[in-house]
Amino acid sequence: MNGVGGTIVETEAYEREDPASHSFVGLTERTKVMFGPPGYAYVYLSYGIHSLLNFVCEPEGDAAAVLIRALEPTAGLETIRERRPAARTDLDLCSGPGKLTEALGVTLADNAARLDRDPFQLLPPEGDPPTVVTSPRVGITKAVERLWRFSAAGSPYVSRPRPVSASGH
DNA sequence: CTCTCGATTATCT
DNA sequence: GATAATCGAGAGC
């Protein structure tokens, strides 16, 4: 978006019956976007510091969304590096939900924005990740056991702050 | 109206 | 490895 972008390499799923999802508590001012039609962005502020980007999914009214956790930057690298001075390597530019939004310039102002209009531009995958790995979700305090974290196998851009695992030991 | 917590990250020991 | 930073939403009074 806005000249910067990349390939999504890691996501996490959240739906209404998921205790870890914001939509679990029901329709509220903050989550109403998730209860709306799919194809919209649900952005919210986490820990008062980071904006997290979600894509609202079908069916409408199910309050399901996909959290975009990691991105392989392919466009606007220069801009992204400027926005993320803390990143030591290019791999750190978007290797996390908070980092990703900062890199792309996504803010709360983009909440409820269409994904096929304005600053956003959602494109079909180029070659499609050969393998998708499912693993426990990260950073949540409920329903941690659900394997709803999907990441592209082999991509060095996936986030992996805490996960003890996924690869082994 | 006030208080607590959170789908995180950067920085220090 | 542990901890602080920081603000909006939800729940309680």
mmCIF file with all atom_site columns, C-alpha atoms (C1' of nucleotides) in Angstrom:
data_model
loop_
_atom_site.group_PDB
_atom_site.id
_atom_site.type_symbol
_atom_site.label_atom_id
_atom_site.label_alt_id
_atom_site.label_comp_id
_atom_site.label_asym_id
_atom_site.label_entity_id
_atom_site.label_seq_id
_atom_site.pdbx_PDB_ins_code
_atom_site.Cartn_x
_atom_site.Cartn_y
_atom_site.Cartn_z
_atom_site.occupancy
_atom_site.B_iso_or_equiv
_atom_site.pdbx_formal_charge
_atom_site.auth_seq_id
_atom_site.auth_comp_id
_atom_site.auth_asym_id
_atom_site.auth_atom_id
_atom_site.pdbx_PDB_model_num
ATOM 1   C CA    . MET A 1 1   ? 0.000   0.000   0.000  1.00 0.00 ? 1   MET A CA    1
ATOM 2   C CA    . ASN A 1 2   ? 1.178   3.512   -0.690 1.00 0.00 ? 2   ASN A CA    1
ATOM 3   C CA    . GLY A 1 3   ? 4.014   2.200   -2.749 1.00 0.00 ? 3   GLY A CA    1
ATOM 4   C CA    . VAL A 1 4   ? 5.105   -0.372  -0.245 1.00 0.00 ? 4   VAL A CA    1
ATOM 5   C CA    . GLY A 1 5   ? 4.048   -3.961  0.009  1.00 0.00 ? 5   GLY A CA    1
ATOM 6   C CA    . GLY A 1 6   ? 5.038   -7.574  -0.117 1.00 0.00 ? 6   GLY A CA    1
ATOM 7   C CA    . THR A 1 7   ? 3.973   -11.168 0.124  1.00 0.00 ? 7   THR A CA    1
ATOM 8   C CA    . ILE A 1 8   ? 2.113   -12.357 3.156  1.00 0.00 ? 8   ILE A CA    1
ATOM 9   C CA    . VAL A 1 9   ? 3.994   -15.253 4.670  1.00 0.00 ? 9   VAL A CA    1
ATOM 10  C CA    . GLU A 1 10  ? 2.299   -15.708 7.994  1.00 0.00 ? 10  GLU A CA    1
ATOM 11  C CA    . THR A 1 11  ? -1.238  -15.372 9.297  1.00 0.00 ? 11  THR A CA    1
ATOM 12  C CA    . GLU A 1 12  ? -3.340  -16.376 12.217 1.00 0.00 ? 12  GLU A CA    1
ATOM 13  C CA    . ALA A 1 13  ? -7.035  -17.162 12.203 1.00 0.00 ? 13  ALA A CA    1
ATOM 14  C CA    . TYR A 1 14  ? -9.582  -15.820 14.632 1.00 0.00 ? 14  TYR A CA    1
ATOM 15  C CA    . GLU A 1 15  ? -13.272 -16.462 14.679 1.00 0.00 ? 15  GLU A CA    1
ATOM 16  C CA    . ARG A 1 16  ? -16.242 -15.771 16.830 1.00 0.00 ? 16  ARG A CA    1
ATOM 17  C CA    . GLU A 1 17  ? -16.227 -18.832 19.028 1.00 0.00 ? 17  GLU A CA    1
ATOM 18  C CA    . ASP A 1 18  ? -12.594 -18.309 19.726 1.00 0.00 ? 18  ASP A CA    1
ATOM 19  C CA    . PRO A 1 19  ? -11.957 -17.047 23.256 1.00 0.00 ? 19  PRO A CA    1
ATOM 20  C CA    . ALA A 1 20  ? -8.821  -15.350 22.030 1.00 0.00 ? 20  ALA A CA    1
ATOM 21  C CA    . SER A 1 21  ? -10.680 -13.355 19.427 1.00 0.00 ? 21  SER A CA    1
ATOM 22  C CA    . HIS A 1 22  ? -11.927 -9.875  20.027 1.00 0.00 ? 22  HIS A CA    1
ATOM 23  C CA    . SER A 1 23  ? -15.171 -10.868 18.417 1.00 0.00 ? 23  SER A CA    1
ATOM 24  C CA    . PHE A 1 24  ? -15.710 -13.519 21.076 1.00 0.00 ? 24  PHE A CA    1
ATOM 25  C CA    . VAL A 1 25  ? -17.259 -10.991 23.444 1.00 0.00 ? 25  VAL A CA    1
ATOM 26  C CA    . GLY A 1 26  ? -19.805 -10.075 20.844 1.00 0.00 ? 26  GLY A CA    1
ATOM 27  C CA    . LEU A 1 27  ? -20.454 -7.087  18.713 1.00 0.00 ? 27  LEU A CA    1
ATOM 28  C CA    . THR A 1 28  ? -18.808 -4.047  20.199 1.00 0.00 ? 28  THR A CA    1
ATOM 29  C CA    . GLU A 1 29  ? -17.720 -0.704  18.928 1.00 0.00 ? 29  GLU A CA    1
ATOM 30  C CA    . ARG A 1 30  ? -14.232 -1.974  18.259 1.00 0.00 ? 30  ARG A CA    1
ATOM 31  C CA    . THR A 1 31  ? -15.103 -5.281  16.657 1.00 0.00 ? 31  THR A CA    1
ATOM 32  C CA    . LYS A 1 32  ? -18.064 -4.244  14.578 1.00 0.00 ? 32  LYS A CA    1
ATOM 33  C CA    . VAL A 1 33  ? -15.901 -4.252  11.504 1.00 0.00 ? 33  VAL A CA    1
ATOM 34  C CA    . MET A 1 34  ? -15.402 -7.983  11.891 1.00 0.00 ? 34  MET A CA    1
ATOM 35  C CA    . PHE A 1 35  ? -19.125 -8.504  11.947 1.00 0.00 ? 35  PHE A CA    1
ATOM 36  C CA    . GLY A 1 36  ? -19.474 -6.633  8.726  1.00 0.00 ? 36  GLY A CA    1
ATOM 37  C CA    . PRO A 1 37  ? -18.892 -7.786  5.158  1.00 0.00 ? 37  PRO A CA    1
ATOM 38  C CA    . PRO A 1 38  ? -15.602 -9.472  4.237  1.00 0.00 ? 38  PRO A CA    1
ATOM 39  C CA    . GLY A 1 39  ? -12.873 -7.731  2.341  1.00 0.00 ? 39  GLY A CA    1
ATOM 40  C CA    . TYR A 1 40  ? -12.347 -5.055  4.932  1.00 0.00 ? 40  TYR A CA    1
ATOM 41  C CA    . ALA A 1 41  ? -9.449  -4.313  7.201  1.00 0.00 ? 41  ALA A CA    1
ATOM 42  C CA    . TYR A 1 42  ? -9.759  -4.553  10.943 1.00 0.00 ? 42  TYR A CA    1
ATOM 43  C CA    . VAL A 1 43  ? -6.983  -2.566  12.559 1.00 0.00 ? 43  VAL A CA    1
ATOM 44  C CA    . TYR A 1 44  ? -6.606  -2.135  16.267 1.00 0.00 ? 44  TYR A CA    1
ATOM 45  C CA    . LEU A 1 45  ? -4.029  -0.868  18.661 1.00 0.00 ? 45  LEU A CA    1
ATOM 46  C CA    . SER A 1 46  ? -2.262  -3.386  20.816 1.00 0.00 ? 46  SER A CA    1
ATOM 47  C CA    . TYR A 1 47  ? -0.473  -2.484  24.009 1.00 0.00 ? 47  TYR A CA    1
ATOM 48  C CA    . GLY A 1 48  ? -1.015  1.124   23.067 1.00 0.00 ? 48  GLY A CA    1
ATOM 49  C CA    . ILE A 1 49  ? 1.925   0.900   20.780 1.00 0.00 ? 49  ILE A CA    1
ATOM 50  C CA    . HIS A 1 50  ? 1.348   -1.374  17.839 1.00 0.00 ? 50  HIS A CA    1
ATOM 51  C CA    . SER A 1 51  ? -1.340  -1.453  15.227 1.00 0.00 ? 51  SER A CA    1
ATOM 52  C CA    . LEU A 1 52  ? -2.310  -4.948  14.152 1.00 0.00 ? 52  LEU A CA    1
ATOM 53  C CA    . LEU A 1 53  ? -3.783  -5.606  10.744 1.00 0.00 ? 53  LEU A CA    1
ATOM 54  C CA    . ASN A 1 54  ? -6.544  -8.125  10.118 1.00 0.00 ? 54  ASN A CA    1
ATOM 55  C CA    . PHE A 1 55  ? -8.532  -9.074  7.074  1.00 0.00 ? 55  PHE A CA    1
ATOM 56  C CA    . VAL A 1 56  ? -12.205 -9.650  7.660  1.00 0.00 ? 56  VAL A CA    1
ATOM 57  C CA    . CYS A 1 57  ? -13.314 -12.963 6.166  1.00 0.00 ? 57  CYS A CA    1
ATOM 58  C CA    . GLU A 1 58  ? -16.469 -14.607 5.014  1.00 0.00 ? 58  GLU A CA    1
ATOM 59  C CA    . PRO A 1 59  ? -19.099 -15.327 5.761  1.00 0.00 ? 59  PRO A CA    1
ATOM 60  C CA    . GLU A 1 60  ? -20.443 -11.968 6.688  1.00 0.00 ? 60  GLU A CA    1
ATOM 61  C CA    . GLY A 1 61  ? -21.582 -11.809 10.250 1.00 0.00 ? 61  GLY A CA    1
ATOM 62  C CA    . ASP A 1 62  ? -19.363 -14.618 11.454 1.00 0.00 ? 62  ASP A CA    1
ATOM 63  C CA    . ALA A 1 63  ? -16.871 -12.143 12.817 1.00 0.00 ? 63  ALA A CA    1
ATOM 64  C CA    . ALA A 1 64  ? -13.979 -14.166 11.484 1.00 0.00 ? 64  ALA A CA    1
ATOM 65  C CA    . ALA A 1 65  ? -10.728 -12.492 10.664 1.00 0.00 ? 65  ALA A CA    1
ATOM 66  C CA    . VAL A 1 66  ? -7.183  -13.267 9.734  1.00 0.00 ? 66  VAL A CA    1
ATOM 67  C CA    . LEU A 1 67  ? -4.354  -11.541 11.494 1.00 0.00 ? 67  LEU A CA    1
ATOM 68  C CA    . ILE A 1 68  ? -1.496  -10.711 9.204  1.00 0.00 ? 68  ILE A CA    1
ATOM 69  C CA    . ARG A 1 69  ? 1.583   -11.542 11.216 1.00 0.00 ? 69  ARG A CA    1
ATOM 70  C CA    . ALA A 1 70  ? 4.427   -11.430 8.760  1.00 0.00 ? 70  ALA A CA    1
ATOM 71  C CA    . LEU A 1 71  ? 5.210   -10.107 5.347  1.00 0.00 ? 71  LEU A CA    1
ATOM 72  C CA    . GLU A 1 72  ? 8.024   -10.533 2.892  1.00 0.00 ? 72  GLU A CA    1
ATOM 73  C CA    . PRO A 1 73  ? 8.613   -6.973  1.691  1.00 0.00 ? 73  PRO A CA    1
ATOM 74  C CA    . THR A 1 74  ? 8.937   -6.717  -2.064 1.00 0.00 ? 74  THR A CA    1
ATOM 75  C CA    . ALA A 1 75  ? 8.070   -3.107  -2.801 1.00 0.00 ? 75  ALA A CA    1
ATOM 76  C CA    . GLY A 1 76  ? 9.166   0.139   -1.252 1.00 0.00 ? 76  GLY A CA    1
ATOM 77  C CA    . LEU A 1 77  ? 12.057  -1.389  0.615  1.00 0.00 ? 77  LEU A CA    1
ATOM 78  C CA    . GLU A 1 78  ? 13.678  1.982   1.079  1.00 0.00 ? 78  GLU A CA    1
ATOM 79  C CA    . THR A 1 79  ? 10.575  3.452   2.625  1.00 0.00 ? 79  THR A CA    1
ATOM 80  C CA    . ILE A 1 80  ? 10.147  0.475   4.867  1.00 0.00 ? 80  ILE A CA    1
ATOM 81  C CA    . ARG A 1 81  ? 13.703  0.676   6.131  1.00 0.00 ? 81  ARG A CA    1
ATOM 82  C CA    . GLU A 1 82  ? 13.192  4.319   6.974  1.00 0.00 ? 82  GLU A CA    1
ATOM 83  C CA    . ARG A 1 83  ? 10.110  3.503   8.977  1.00 0.00 ? 83  ARG A CA    1
ATOM 84  C CA    . ARG A 1 84  ? 11.779  0.662   10.812 1.00 0.00 ? 84  ARG A CA    1
ATOM 85  C CA    . PRO A 1 85  ? 15.160  1.879   11.976 1.00 0.00 ? 85  PRO A CA    1
ATOM 86  C CA    . ALA A 1 86  ? 15.104  -0.737  14.706 1.00 0.00 ? 86  ALA A CA    1
ATOM 87  C CA    . ALA A 1 87  ? 15.230  -3.551  12.215 1.00 0.00 ? 87  ALA A CA    1
ATOM 88  C CA    . ARG A 1 88  ? 18.722  -4.932  12.096 1.00 0.00 ? 88  ARG A CA    1
ATOM 89  C CA    . THR A 1 89  ? 18.203  -6.963  8.985  1.00 0.00 ? 89  THR A CA    1
ATOM 90  C CA    . ASP A 1 90  ? 15.723  -6.986  6.139  1.00 0.00 ? 90  ASP A CA    1
ATOM 91  C CA    . LEU A 1 91  ? 14.239  -10.071 7.702  1.00 0.00 ? 91  LEU A CA    1
ATOM 92  C CA    . ASP A 1 92  ? 13.144  -8.008  10.672 1.00 0.00 ? 92  ASP A CA    1
ATOM 93  C CA    . LEU A 1 93  ? 11.333  -5.410  8.622  1.00 0.00 ? 93  LEU A CA    1
ATOM 94  C CA    . CYS A 1 94  ? 7.974   -7.161  8.703  1.00 0.00 ? 94  CYS A CA    1
ATOM 95  C CA    . SER A 1 95  ? 8.518   -10.232 10.828 1.00 0.00 ? 95  SER A CA    1
ATOM 96  C CA    . GLY A 1 96  ? 5.712   -9.507  13.243 1.00 0.00 ? 96  GLY A CA    1
ATOM 97  C CA    . PRO A 1 97  ? 2.224   -8.007  13.277 1.00 0.00 ? 97  PRO A CA    1
ATOM 98  C CA    . GLY A 1 98  ? 3.313   -4.752  14.852 1.00 0.00 ? 98  GLY A CA    1
ATOM 99  C CA    . LYS A 1 99  ? 6.374   -4.439  12.677 1.00 0.00 ? 99  LYS A CA    1
ATOM 100 C CA    . LEU A 1 100 ? 4.393   -5.148  9.580  1.00 0.00 ? 100 LEU A CA    1
ATOM 101 C CA    . THR A 1 101 ? 1.920   -2.343  10.113 1.00 0.00 ? 101 THR A CA    1
ATOM 102 C CA    . GLU A 1 102 ? 4.645   0.103   10.944 1.00 0.00 ? 102 GLU A CA    1
ATOM 103 C CA    . ALA A 1 103 ? 6.515   -0.857  7.810  1.00 0.00 ? 103 ALA A CA    1
ATOM 104 C CA    . LEU A 1 104 ? 3.467   -0.451  5.601  1.00 0.00 ? 104 LEU A CA    1
ATOM 105 C CA    . GLY A 1 105 ? 2.237   2.641   7.355  1.00 0.00 ? 105 GLY A CA    1
ATOM 106 C CA    . VAL A 1 106 ? -0.994  1.017   8.495  1.00 0.00 ? 106 VAL A CA    1
ATOM 107 C CA    . THR A 1 107 ? -2.659  2.825   11.375 1.00 0.00 ? 107 THR A CA    1
ATOM 108 C CA    . LEU A 1 108 ? -5.981  2.913   13.166 1.00 0.00 ? 108 LEU A CA    1
ATOM 109 C CA    . ALA A 1 109 ? -7.067  5.307   10.480 1.00 0.00 ? 109 ALA A CA    1
ATOM 110 C CA    . ASP A 1 110 ? -7.127  2.337   8.131  1.00 0.00 ? 110 ASP A CA    1
ATOM 111 C CA    . ASN A 1 111 ? -9.609  0.448   10.247 1.00 0.00 ? 111 ASN A CA    1
ATOM 112 C CA    . ALA A 1 112 ? -12.683 -0.558  8.289  1.00 0.00 ? 112 ALA A CA    1
ATOM 113 C CA    . ALA A 1 113 ? -10.976 0.329   5.039  1.00 0.00 ? 113 ALA A CA    1
ATOM 114 C CA    . ARG A 1 114 ? -11.655 -1.757  1.960  1.00 0.00 ? 114 ARG A CA    1
ATOM 115 C CA    . LEU A 1 115 ? -8.846  -4.060  0.964  1.00 0.00 ? 115 LEU A CA    1
ATOM 116 C CA    . ASP A 1 116 ? -9.376  -3.508  -2.716 1.00 0.00 ? 116 ASP A CA    1
ATOM 117 C CA    . ARG A 1 117 ? -9.457  0.242   -2.647 1.00 0.00 ? 117 ARG A CA    1
ATOM 118 C CA    . ASP A 1 118 ? -7.493  3.213   -1.534 1.00 0.00 ? 118 ASP A CA    1
ATOM 119 C CA    . PRO A 1 119 ? -4.155  2.507   0.086  1.00 0.00 ? 119 PRO A CA    1
ATOM 120 C CA    . PHE A 1 120 ? -4.660  -1.221  0.036  1.00 0.00 ? 120 PHE A CA    1
ATOM 121 C CA    . GLN A 1 121 ? -4.080  -3.473  -2.907 1.00 0.00 ? 121 GLN A CA    1
ATOM 122 C CA    . LEU A 1 122 ? -4.608  -7.142  -2.409 1.00 0.00 ? 122 LEU A CA    1
ATOM 123 C CA    . LEU A 1 123 ? -3.171  -9.331  -5.131 1.00 0.00 ? 123 LEU A CA    1
ATOM 124 C CA    . PRO A 1 124 ? -3.254  -13.055 -5.792 1.00 0.00 ? 124 PRO A CA    1
ATOM 125 C CA    . PRO A 1 125 ? -0.155  -14.933 -4.708 1.00 0.00 ? 125 PRO A CA    1
ATOM 126 C CA    . GLU A 1 126 ? 2.573   -15.125 -7.290 1.00 0.00 ? 126 GLU A CA    1
ATOM 127 C CA    . GLY A 1 127 ? 3.647   -18.699 -7.028 1.00 0.00 ? 127 GLY A CA    1
ATOM 128 C CA    . ASP A 1 128 ? 1.793   -19.603 -3.899 1.00 0.00 ? 128 ASP A CA    1
ATOM 129 C CA    . PRO A 1 129 ? 3.693   -20.968 -0.955 1.00 0.00 ? 129 PRO A CA    1
ATOM 130 C CA    . PRO A 1 130 ? 4.442   -24.619 -1.577 1.00 0.00 ? 130 PRO A CA    1
ATOM 131 C CA    . THR A 1 131 ? 4.004   -25.604 1.977  1.00 0.00 ? 131 THR A CA    1
ATOM 132 C CA    . VAL A 1 132 ? 1.971   -24.078 4.753  1.00 0.00 ? 132 VAL A CA    1
ATOM 133 C CA    . VAL A 1 133 ? 2.881   -24.871 8.279  1.00 0.00 ? 133 VAL A CA    1
ATOM 134 C CA    . THR A 1 134 ? 0.294   -24.829 11.033 1.00 0.00 ? 134 THR A CA    1
ATOM 135 C CA    . SER A 1 135 ? 1.364   -24.167 14.573 1.00 0.00 ? 135 SER A CA    1
ATOM 136 C CA    . PRO A 1 136 ? 0.066   -22.772 17.861 1.00 0.00 ? 136 PRO A CA    1
ATOM 137 C CA    . ARG A 1 137 ? -0.798  -19.118 17.808 1.00 0.00 ? 137 ARG A CA    1
ATOM 138 C CA    . VAL A 1 138 ? 1.468   -16.625 19.385 1.00 0.00 ? 138 VAL A CA    1
ATOM 139 C CA    . GLY A 1 139 ? 0.996   -13.868 21.887 1.00 0.00 ? 139 GLY A CA    1
ATOM 140 C CA    . ILE A 1 140 ? -2.446  -14.776 23.102 1.00 0.00 ? 140 ILE A CA    1
ATOM 141 C CA    . THR A 1 141 ? -3.585  -15.884 26.499 1.00 0.00 ? 141 THR A CA    1
ATOM 142 C CA    . LYS A 1 142 ? -6.573  -18.020 25.575 1.00 0.00 ? 142 LYS A CA    1
ATOM 143 C CA    . ALA A 1 143 ? -7.152  -21.030 23.400 1.00 0.00 ? 143 ALA A CA    1
ATOM 144 C CA    . VAL A 1 144 ? -3.461  -21.203 22.775 1.00 0.00 ? 144 VAL A CA    1
ATOM 145 C CA    . GLU A 1 145 ? -3.757  -24.826 21.833 1.00 0.00 ? 145 GLU A CA    1
ATOM 146 C CA    . ARG A 1 146 ? -5.551  -24.138 18.592 1.00 0.00 ? 146 ARG A CA    1
ATOM 147 C CA    . LEU A 1 147 ? -3.219  -24.624 15.678 1.00 0.00 ? 147 LEU A CA    1
ATOM 148 C CA    . TRP A 1 148 ? -4.439  -21.652 13.744 1.00 0.00 ? 148 TRP A CA    1
ATOM 149 C CA    . ARG A 1 149 ? -1.191  -20.052 12.864 1.00 0.00 ? 149 ARG A CA    1
ATOM 150 C CA    . PHE A 1 150 ? -0.380  -20.512 9.209  1.00 0.00 ? 150 PHE A CA    1
ATOM 151 C CA    . SER A 1 151 ? 2.992   -19.681 7.827  1.00 0.00 ? 151 SER A CA    1
ATOM 152 C CA    . ALA A 1 152 ? 4.840   -20.274 4.596  1.00 0.00 ? 152 ALA A CA    1
ATOM 153 C CA    . ALA A 1 153 ? 7.348   -23.024 5.131  1.00 0.00 ? 153 ALA A CA    1
ATOM 154 C CA    . GLY A 1 154 ? 10.875  -22.032 4.442  1.00 0.00 ? 154 GLY A CA    1
ATOM 155 C CA    . SER A 1 155 ? 10.252  -18.318 4.429  1.00 0.00 ? 155 SER A CA    1
ATOM 156 C CA    . PRO A 1 156 ? 12.875  -16.502 6.477  1.00 0.00 ? 156 PRO A CA    1
ATOM 157 C CA    . TYR A 1 157 ? 10.446  -13.651 6.932  1.00 0.00 ? 157 TYR A CA    1
ATOM 158 C CA    . VAL A 1 158 ? 8.061   -15.357 9.314  1.00 0.00 ? 158 VAL A CA    1
ATOM 159 C CA    . SER A 1 159 ? 7.862   -13.984 12.802 1.00 0.00 ? 159 SER A CA    1
ATOM 160 C CA    . ARG A 1 160 ? 9.079   -16.152 15.574 1.00 0.00 ? 160 ARG A CA    1
ATOM 161 C CA    . PRO A 1 161 ? 9.594   -14.222 18.733 1.00 0.00 ? 161 PRO A CA    1
ATOM 162 C CA    . ARG A 1 162 ? 8.648   -16.705 21.328 1.00 0.00 ? 162 ARG A CA    1
ATOM 163 C CA    . PRO A 1 163 ? 7.538   -19.922 19.810 1.00 0.00 ? 163 PRO A CA    1
ATOM 164 C CA    . VAL A 1 164 ? 9.471   -22.549 21.304 1.00 0.00 ? 164 VAL A CA    1
ATOM 165 C CA    . SER A 1 165 ? 9.001   -24.733 18.586 1.00 0.00 ? 165 SER A CA    1
ATOM 166 C CA    . ALA A 1 166 ? 7.932   -25.197 15.172 1.00 0.00 ? 166 ALA A CA    1
ATOM 167 C CA    . SER A 1 167 ? 11.198  -26.511 14.240 1.00 0.00 ? 167 SER A CA    1
ATOM 168 C CA    . GLY A 1 168 ? 12.386  -28.349 16.786 1.00 0.00 ? 168 GLY A CA    1
ATOM 169 C CA    . HIS A 1 169 ? 14.901  -27.715 19.177 1.00 0.00 ? 169 HIS A CA    1
ATOM 170 C "C1'" . DC  B 2 1   ? -16.586 7.978   34.877 1.00 0.00 ? 1   DC  B "C1'" 1
ATOM 171 C "C1'" . DT  B 2 2   ? -12.419 5.093   36.356 1.00 0.00 ? 2   DT  B "C1'" 1
ATOM 172 C "C1'" . DC  B 2 3   ? -9.615  1.013   36.212 1.00 0.00 ? 3   DC  B "C1'" 1
ATOM 173 C "C1'" . DT  B 2 4   ? -7.414  -2.964  34.011 1.00 0.00 ? 4   DT  B "C1'" 1
ATOM 174 C "C1'" . DC  B 2 5   ? -5.713  -5.448  30.300 1.00 0.00 ? 5   DC  B "C1'" 1
ATOM 175 C "C1'" . DG  B 2 6   ? -3.980  -6.607  25.686 1.00 0.00 ? 6   DG  B "C1'" 1
ATOM 176 C "C1'" . DA  B 2 7   ? -3.528  -10.889 18.963 1.00 0.00 ? 7   DA  B "C1'" 1
ATOM 177 C "C1'" . DT  B 2 8   ? 3.792   -6.688  20.840 1.00 0.00 ? 8   DT  B "C1'" 1
ATOM 178 C "C1'" . DT  B 2 9   ? 8.378   -4.990  20.378 1.00 0.00 ? 9   DT  B "C1'" 1
ATOM 179 C "C1'" . DA  B 2 10  ? 12.713  -2.843  21.734 1.00 0.00 ? 10  DA  B "C1'" 1
ATOM 180 C "C1'" . DT  B 2 11  ? 16.107  -2.581  25.067 1.00 0.00 ? 11  DT  B "C1'" 1
ATOM 181 C "C1'" . DC  B 2 12  ? 18.784  -3.753  29.175 1.00 0.00 ? 12  DC  B "C1'" 1
ATOM 182 C "C1'" . DT  B 2 13  ? 21.178  -7.269  32.309 1.00 0.00 ? 13  DT  B "C1'" 1
ATOM 183 C "C1'" . DG  C 3 1   ? 15.693  -13.915 29.794 1.00 0.00 ? 1   DG  C "C1'" 1
ATOM 184 C "C1'" . DA  C 3 2   ? 12.989  -10.074 31.827 1.00 0.00 ? 2   DA  C "C1'" 1
ATOM 185 C "C1'" . DT  C 3 3   ? 10.811  -5.681  31.696 1.00 0.00 ? 3   DT  C "C1'" 1
ATOM 186 C "C1'" . DA  C 3 4   ? 9.031   -1.148  30.328 1.00 0.00 ? 4   DA  C "C1'" 1
ATOM 187 C "C1'" . DA  C 3 5   ? 6.401   1.639   27.046 1.00 0.00 ? 5   DA  C "C1'" 1
ATOM 188 C "C1'" . DT  C 3 6   ? 1.636   3.475   25.983 1.00 0.00 ? 6   DT  C "C1'" 1
ATOM 189 C "C1'" . DC  C 3 7   ? -3.523  4.125   24.490 1.00 0.00 ? 7   DC  C "C1'" 1
ATOM 190 C "C1'" . DG  C 3 8   ? -8.017  2.466   23.254 1.00 0.00 ? 8   DG  C "C1'" 1
ATOM 191 C "C1'" . DA  C 3 9   ? -11.781 -0.619  24.442 1.00 0.00 ? 9   DA  C "C1'" 1
ATOM 192 C "C1'" . DG  C 3 10  ? -14.472 -3.288  27.729 1.00 0.00 ? 10  DG  C "C1'" 1
ATOM 193 C "C1'" . DA  C 3 11  ? -16.223 -4.007  32.219 1.00 0.00 ? 11  DA  C "C1'" 1
ATOM 194 C "C1'" . DG  C 3 12  ? -17.424 -2.432  36.701 1.00 0.00 ? 12  DG  C "C1'" 1
ATOM 195 C "C1'" . DC  C 3 13  ? -19.302 1.123   39.996 1.00 0.00 ? 13  DC  C "C1'" 1
#
